[in-house]
Short mmCIF file of C-alpha atoms in Angstrom, two decimals:
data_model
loop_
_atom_site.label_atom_id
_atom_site.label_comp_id
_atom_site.label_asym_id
_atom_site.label_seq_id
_atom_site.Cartn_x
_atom_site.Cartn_y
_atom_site.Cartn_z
CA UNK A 28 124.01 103.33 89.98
CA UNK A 29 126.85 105.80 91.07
CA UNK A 30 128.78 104.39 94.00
CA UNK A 31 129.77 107.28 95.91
CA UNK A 32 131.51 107.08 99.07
CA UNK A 33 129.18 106.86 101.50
CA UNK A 34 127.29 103.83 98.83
CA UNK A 35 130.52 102.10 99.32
CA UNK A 36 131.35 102.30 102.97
CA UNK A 37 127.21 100.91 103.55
CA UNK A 38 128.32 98.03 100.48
CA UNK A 39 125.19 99.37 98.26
CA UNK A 40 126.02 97.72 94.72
CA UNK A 41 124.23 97.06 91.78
CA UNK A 42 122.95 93.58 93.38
CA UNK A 43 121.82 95.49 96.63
CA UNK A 44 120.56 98.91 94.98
CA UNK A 45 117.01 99.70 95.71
CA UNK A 46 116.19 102.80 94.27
CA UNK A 47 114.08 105.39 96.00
CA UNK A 48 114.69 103.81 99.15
CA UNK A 49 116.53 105.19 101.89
CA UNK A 50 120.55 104.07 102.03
CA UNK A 51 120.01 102.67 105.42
CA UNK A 52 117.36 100.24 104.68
CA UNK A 53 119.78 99.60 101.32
CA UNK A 54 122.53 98.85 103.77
CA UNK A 55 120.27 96.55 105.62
CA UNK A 56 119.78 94.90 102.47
CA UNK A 57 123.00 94.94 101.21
CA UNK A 58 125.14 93.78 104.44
CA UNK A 59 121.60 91.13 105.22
CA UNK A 60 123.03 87.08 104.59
CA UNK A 61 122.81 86.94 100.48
CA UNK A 62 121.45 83.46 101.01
CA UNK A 63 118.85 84.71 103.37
CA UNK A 64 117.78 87.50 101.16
CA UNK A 65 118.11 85.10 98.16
CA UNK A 66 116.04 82.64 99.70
CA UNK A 67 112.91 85.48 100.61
CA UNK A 68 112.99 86.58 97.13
CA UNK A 69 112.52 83.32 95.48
CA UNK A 70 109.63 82.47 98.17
CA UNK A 71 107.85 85.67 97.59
CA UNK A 72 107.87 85.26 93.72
CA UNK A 73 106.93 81.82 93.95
CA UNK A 74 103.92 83.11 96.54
CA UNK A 75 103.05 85.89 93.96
CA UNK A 76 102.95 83.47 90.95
CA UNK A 77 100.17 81.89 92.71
CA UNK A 78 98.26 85.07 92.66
CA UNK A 79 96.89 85.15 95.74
CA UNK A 80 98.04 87.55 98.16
CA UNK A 81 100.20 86.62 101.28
CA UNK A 82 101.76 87.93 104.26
CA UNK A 83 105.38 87.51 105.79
CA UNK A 84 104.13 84.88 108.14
CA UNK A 85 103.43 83.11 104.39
CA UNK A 86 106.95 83.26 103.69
CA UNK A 87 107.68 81.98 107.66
CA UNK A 88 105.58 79.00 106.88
CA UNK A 89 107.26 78.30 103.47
CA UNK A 90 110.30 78.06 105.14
CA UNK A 91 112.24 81.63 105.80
CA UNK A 92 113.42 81.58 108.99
CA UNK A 93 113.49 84.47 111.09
CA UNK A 94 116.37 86.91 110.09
CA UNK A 95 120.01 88.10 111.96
CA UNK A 96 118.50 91.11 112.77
CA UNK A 97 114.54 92.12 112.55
CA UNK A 98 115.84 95.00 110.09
CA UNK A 99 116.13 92.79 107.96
CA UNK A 100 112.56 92.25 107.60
CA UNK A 101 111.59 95.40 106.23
CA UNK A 102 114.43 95.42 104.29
CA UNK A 103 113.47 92.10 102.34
CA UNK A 104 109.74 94.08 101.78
CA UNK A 105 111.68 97.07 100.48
CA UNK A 106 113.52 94.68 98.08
CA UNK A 107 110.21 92.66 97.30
CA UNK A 108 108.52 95.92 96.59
CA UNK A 109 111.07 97.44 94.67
CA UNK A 110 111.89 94.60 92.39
CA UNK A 111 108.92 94.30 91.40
CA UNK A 112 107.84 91.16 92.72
CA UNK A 113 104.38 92.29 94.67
CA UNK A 114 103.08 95.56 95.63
CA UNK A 115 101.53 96.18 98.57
CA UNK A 116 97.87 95.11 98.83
CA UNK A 117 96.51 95.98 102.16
CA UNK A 118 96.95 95.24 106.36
CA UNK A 119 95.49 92.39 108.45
CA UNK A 120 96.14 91.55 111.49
CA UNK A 121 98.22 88.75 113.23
CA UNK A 122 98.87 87.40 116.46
CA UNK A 123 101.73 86.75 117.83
CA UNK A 124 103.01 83.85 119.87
CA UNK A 125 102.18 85.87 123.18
CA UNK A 126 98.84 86.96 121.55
CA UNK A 127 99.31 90.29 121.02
CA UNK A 128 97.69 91.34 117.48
CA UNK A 129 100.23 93.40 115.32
CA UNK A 130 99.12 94.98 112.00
CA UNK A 131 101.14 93.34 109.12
CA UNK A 132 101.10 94.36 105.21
CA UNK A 133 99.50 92.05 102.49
CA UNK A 134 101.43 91.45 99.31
CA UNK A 135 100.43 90.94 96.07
CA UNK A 136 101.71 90.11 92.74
CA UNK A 137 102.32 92.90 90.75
CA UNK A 138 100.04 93.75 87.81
CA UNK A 139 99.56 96.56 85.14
CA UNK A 140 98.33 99.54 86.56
CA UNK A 141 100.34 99.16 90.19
CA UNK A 142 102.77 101.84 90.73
CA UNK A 143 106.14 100.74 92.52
#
């Protein structure tokens, strides 16, 4: 990865570098708590060892608490995604505390054949 300025400034390194994704989800990535963002990846790898697919509220009941900042959500997919980890699989739905149903992605562990 070249850091150019503008990589620097937003604290996109090697560790934080997600490429093909735009530099401010990066930066959300990047600048998100490392043991946060530590902690996601290790729950979604262990989820997608299991080979069954799972949500985010899967990695809420294994024990990731909710983020800083919501960014940081999509961030942790971006990372999931473009590590390698799982690919996305699908939507379902969820409800929420107040019951409102949301649309949410469905992860999967990644297997021949997947593009990133």
């Amino acid at each position: 990865m070249t850091a150019d300025p503008i990589e620097r400034l937003l604290r996109i390194d090697d560790q934080s570098h997600l490429p093909g994704v735009p530099r401010g989800i990066q930066a959300a990535f990047a600048n998100m708590p490392e043991t946060w963002r530590d902690h996601g990846l290790r729950l979604a790898r262990e989820l997608a060892d299991t080979g069954r697919t799972f949500t985010v509220e899967d990695l809420k009941r294994q024990g990731l608490p909710e983020p800083e900042h919501p960014n940081h959500w999509g961030s942790l997919l971006a990372g999931i995604q473009r590590r390698k980890i799982a690919a996305f699989a699908g939507w379902t739905s969820h409800h929420d505390r107040e019951g409102t149903e949301r649309p949410i992605r469905i992860w999967q562990r990644r297997q021949e054949g997947i593009k990133p």
